[in-house]
GROMACS .gro file of C-alpha atoms in nm:
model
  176
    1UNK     CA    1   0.296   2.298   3.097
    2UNK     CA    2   0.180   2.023   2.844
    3UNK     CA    3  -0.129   1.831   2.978
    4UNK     CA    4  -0.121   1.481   2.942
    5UNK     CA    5  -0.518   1.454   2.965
    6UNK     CA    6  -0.711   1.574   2.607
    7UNK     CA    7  -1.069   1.504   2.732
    8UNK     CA    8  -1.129   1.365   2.369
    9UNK     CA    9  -1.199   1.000   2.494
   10UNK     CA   10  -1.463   1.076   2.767
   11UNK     CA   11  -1.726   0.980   2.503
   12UNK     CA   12  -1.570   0.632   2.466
   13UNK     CA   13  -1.384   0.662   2.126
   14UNK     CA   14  -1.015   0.718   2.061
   15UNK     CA   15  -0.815   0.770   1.772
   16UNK     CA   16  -0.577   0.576   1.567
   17UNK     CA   17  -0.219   0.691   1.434
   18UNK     CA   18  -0.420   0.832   1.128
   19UNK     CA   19  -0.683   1.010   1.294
   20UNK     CA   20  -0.960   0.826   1.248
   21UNK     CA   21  -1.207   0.742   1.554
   22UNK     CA   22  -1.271   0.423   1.689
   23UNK     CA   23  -1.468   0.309   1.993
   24UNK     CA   24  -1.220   0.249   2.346
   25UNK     CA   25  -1.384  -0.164   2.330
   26UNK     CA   26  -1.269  -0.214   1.956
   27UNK     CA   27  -1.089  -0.486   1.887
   28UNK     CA   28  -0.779  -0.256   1.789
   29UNK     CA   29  -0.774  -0.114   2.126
   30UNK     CA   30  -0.780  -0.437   2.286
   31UNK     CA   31  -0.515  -0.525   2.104
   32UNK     CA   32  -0.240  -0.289   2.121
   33UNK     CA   33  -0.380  -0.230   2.476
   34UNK     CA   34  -0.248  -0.571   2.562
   35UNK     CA   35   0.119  -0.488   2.388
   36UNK     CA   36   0.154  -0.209   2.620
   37UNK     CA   37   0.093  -0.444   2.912
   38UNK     CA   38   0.311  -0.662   2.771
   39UNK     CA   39   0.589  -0.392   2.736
   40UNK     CA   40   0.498  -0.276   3.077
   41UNK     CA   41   0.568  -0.659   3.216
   42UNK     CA   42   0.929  -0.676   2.988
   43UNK     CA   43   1.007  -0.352   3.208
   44UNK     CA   44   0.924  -0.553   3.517
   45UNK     CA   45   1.165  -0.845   3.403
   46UNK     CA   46   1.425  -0.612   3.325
   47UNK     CA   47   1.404  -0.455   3.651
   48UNK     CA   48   1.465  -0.866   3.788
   49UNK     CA   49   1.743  -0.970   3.593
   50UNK     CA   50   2.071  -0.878   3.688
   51UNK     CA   51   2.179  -1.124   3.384
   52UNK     CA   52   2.285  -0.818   3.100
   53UNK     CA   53   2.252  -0.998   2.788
   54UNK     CA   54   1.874  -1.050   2.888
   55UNK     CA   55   1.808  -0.706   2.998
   56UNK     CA   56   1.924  -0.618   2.630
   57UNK     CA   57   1.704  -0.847   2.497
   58UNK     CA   58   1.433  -0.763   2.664
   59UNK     CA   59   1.517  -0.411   2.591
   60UNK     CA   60   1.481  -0.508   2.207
   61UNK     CA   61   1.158  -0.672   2.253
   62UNK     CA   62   1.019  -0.344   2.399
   63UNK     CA   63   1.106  -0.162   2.157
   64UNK     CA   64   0.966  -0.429   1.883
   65UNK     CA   65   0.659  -0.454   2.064
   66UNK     CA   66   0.600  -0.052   2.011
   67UNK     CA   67   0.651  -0.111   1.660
   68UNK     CA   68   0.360  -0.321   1.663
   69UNK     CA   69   0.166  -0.136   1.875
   70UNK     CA   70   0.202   0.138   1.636
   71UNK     CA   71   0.076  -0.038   1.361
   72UNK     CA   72  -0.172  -0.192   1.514
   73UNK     CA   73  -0.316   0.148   1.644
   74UNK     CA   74  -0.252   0.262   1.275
   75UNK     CA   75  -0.536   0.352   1.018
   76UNK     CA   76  -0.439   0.301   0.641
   77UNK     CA   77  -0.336   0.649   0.649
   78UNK     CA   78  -0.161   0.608   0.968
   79UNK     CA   79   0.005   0.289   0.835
   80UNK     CA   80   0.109   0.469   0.497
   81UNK     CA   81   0.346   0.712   0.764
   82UNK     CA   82   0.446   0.405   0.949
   83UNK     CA   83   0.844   0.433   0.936
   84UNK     CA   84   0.923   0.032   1.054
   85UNK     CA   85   0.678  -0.295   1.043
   86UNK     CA   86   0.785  -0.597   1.216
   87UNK     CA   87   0.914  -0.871   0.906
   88UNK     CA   88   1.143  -1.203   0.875
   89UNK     CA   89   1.446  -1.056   1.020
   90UNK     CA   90   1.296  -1.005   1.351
   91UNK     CA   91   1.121  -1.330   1.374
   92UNK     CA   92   1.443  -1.490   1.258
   93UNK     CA   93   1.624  -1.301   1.504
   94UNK     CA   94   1.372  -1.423   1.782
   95UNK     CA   95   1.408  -1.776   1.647
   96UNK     CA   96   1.847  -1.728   1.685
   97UNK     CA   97   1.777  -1.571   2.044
   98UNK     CA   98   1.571  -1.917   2.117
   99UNK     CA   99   1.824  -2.178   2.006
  100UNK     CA  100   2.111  -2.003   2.158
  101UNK     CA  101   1.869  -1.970   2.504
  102UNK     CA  102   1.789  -2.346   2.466
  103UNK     CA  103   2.126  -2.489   2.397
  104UNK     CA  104   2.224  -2.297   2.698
  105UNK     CA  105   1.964  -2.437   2.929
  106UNK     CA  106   1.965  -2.771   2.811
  107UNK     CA  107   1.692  -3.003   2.739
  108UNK     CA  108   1.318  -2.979   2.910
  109UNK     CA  109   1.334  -3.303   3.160
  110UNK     CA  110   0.990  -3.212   3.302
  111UNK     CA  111   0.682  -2.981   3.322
  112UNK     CA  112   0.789  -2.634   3.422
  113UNK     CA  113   0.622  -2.435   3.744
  114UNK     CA  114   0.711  -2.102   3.740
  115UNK     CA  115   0.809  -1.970   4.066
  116UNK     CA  116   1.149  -2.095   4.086
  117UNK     CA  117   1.276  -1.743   4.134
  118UNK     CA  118   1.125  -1.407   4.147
  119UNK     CA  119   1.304  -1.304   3.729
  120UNK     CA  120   1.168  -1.631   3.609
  121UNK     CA  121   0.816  -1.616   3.726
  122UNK     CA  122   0.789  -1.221   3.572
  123UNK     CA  123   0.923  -1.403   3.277
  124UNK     CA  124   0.643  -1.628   3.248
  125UNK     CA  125   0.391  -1.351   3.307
  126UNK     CA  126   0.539  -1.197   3.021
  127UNK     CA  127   0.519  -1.547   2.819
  128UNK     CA  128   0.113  -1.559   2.933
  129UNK     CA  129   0.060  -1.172   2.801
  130UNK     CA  130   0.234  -1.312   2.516
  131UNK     CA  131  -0.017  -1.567   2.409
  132UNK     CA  132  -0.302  -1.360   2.517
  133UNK     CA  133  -0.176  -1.069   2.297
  134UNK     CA  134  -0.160  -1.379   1.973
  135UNK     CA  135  -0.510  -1.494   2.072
  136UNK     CA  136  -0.651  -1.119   2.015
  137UNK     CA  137  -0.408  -1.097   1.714
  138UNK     CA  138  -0.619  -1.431   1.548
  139UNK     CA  139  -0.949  -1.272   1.654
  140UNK     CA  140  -0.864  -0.948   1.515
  141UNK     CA  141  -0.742  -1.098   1.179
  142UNK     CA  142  -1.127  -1.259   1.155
  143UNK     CA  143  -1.286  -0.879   1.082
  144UNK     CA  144  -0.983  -0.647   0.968
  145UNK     CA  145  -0.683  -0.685   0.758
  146UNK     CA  146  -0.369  -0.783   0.953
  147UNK     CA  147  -0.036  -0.861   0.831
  148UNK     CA  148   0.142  -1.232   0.888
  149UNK     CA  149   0.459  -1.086   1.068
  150UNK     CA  150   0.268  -0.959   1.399
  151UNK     CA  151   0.135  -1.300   1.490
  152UNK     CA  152   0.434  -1.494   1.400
  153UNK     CA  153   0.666  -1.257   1.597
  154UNK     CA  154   0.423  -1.294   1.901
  155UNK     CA  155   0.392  -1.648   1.886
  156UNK     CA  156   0.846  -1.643   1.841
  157UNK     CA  157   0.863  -1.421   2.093
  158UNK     CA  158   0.647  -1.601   2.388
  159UNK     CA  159   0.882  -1.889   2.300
  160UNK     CA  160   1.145  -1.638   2.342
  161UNK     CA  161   1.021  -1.547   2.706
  162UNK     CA  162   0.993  -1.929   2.808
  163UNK     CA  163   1.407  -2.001   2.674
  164UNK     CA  164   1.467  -1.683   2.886
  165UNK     CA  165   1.270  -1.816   3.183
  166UNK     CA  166   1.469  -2.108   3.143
  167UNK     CA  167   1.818  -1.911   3.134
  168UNK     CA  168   1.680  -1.732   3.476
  169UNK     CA  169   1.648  -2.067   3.638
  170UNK     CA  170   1.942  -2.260   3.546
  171UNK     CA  171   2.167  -1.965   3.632
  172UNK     CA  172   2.377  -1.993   3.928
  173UNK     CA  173   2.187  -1.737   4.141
  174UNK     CA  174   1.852  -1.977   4.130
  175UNK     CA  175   1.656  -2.073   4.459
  176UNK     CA  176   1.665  -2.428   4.501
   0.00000   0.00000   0.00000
């Protein structure tokens, strides 16, 4: 039977995709930490939605995110093995998913609350892990070498999360 515990992080250090050691409250850790919550919440909003062309969305988005997280849990000689990095397709294709999510909407006419309907608000969670995960992104980039695409896509895709927020409360099913 394959064990899922290793006992190799009871001393407080883990290892990267590489197999070097870091300590469990590195900035790394944090970091792709917070993607797998963030996965874990796009699971909870695809659970929600009964709308299918967001569940497929959100289904891409997962599997982007863990992309990232494996290059952010990557040393260089983890990244060298690295098989797919996030780059301007994706973000573009964030930035198409967007403007097709907004024109379907329509425009912002006030300050939105989340809460309008149960898919919505997980959809705004999501949005908030989103901008937590680029704030840890910009404080990681201040002491180790991190690529351009990661941020951007994060900061794309909690936009991303807010136009499909959006689509979950315009659509017909909505609580008033």
């Amino acid at each position: 039977m394959y064990r899922i515990y290793t006992r190799t992080g009871d001393k407080g250090t883990t290892a990267l995709f590489g197999g070097s050691r870091i300590d469990k409250d590195d900035i790394r850790v944090e970091a792709y930490g917070t993607v797998d919550e963030l996965i874990s919440q796009l699971g909870v909003c695809y659970a929600s939605t009964h709308q299918a062309e967001l569940r497929q969305d959100l289904h891409d988005m997962q599997k982007m995110l863990f992309v990232l997280g494996a290059e952010l849990a990557s040393d260089e000689k983890g990244l060298a093995r690295l098989q797919q990095l996030i780059g301007d397709e994706d973000i573009q294709a964030l930035e198409q998913l967007i403007d097709r999510n907004m024109a379907q909407s329509g425009p912002l006419k006030e300050f939105v609350i989340p809460g309008k309907n149960l898919p919505s608000a997980q959809l705004h969670v999501a949005r908030t892990l989103a901008r937590r995960l680029e704030r840890v992104l910009i404080a990681m980039s201040r002491t180790l070498t991190l690529r351009d695409e990661p941020r951007r896509y994060i900061n794309r895709l909690s936009d991303a999360l807010f136009s499909m927020a959006r689509i979950e409360e315009t659509s017909p099913d909505a609580c008033a």
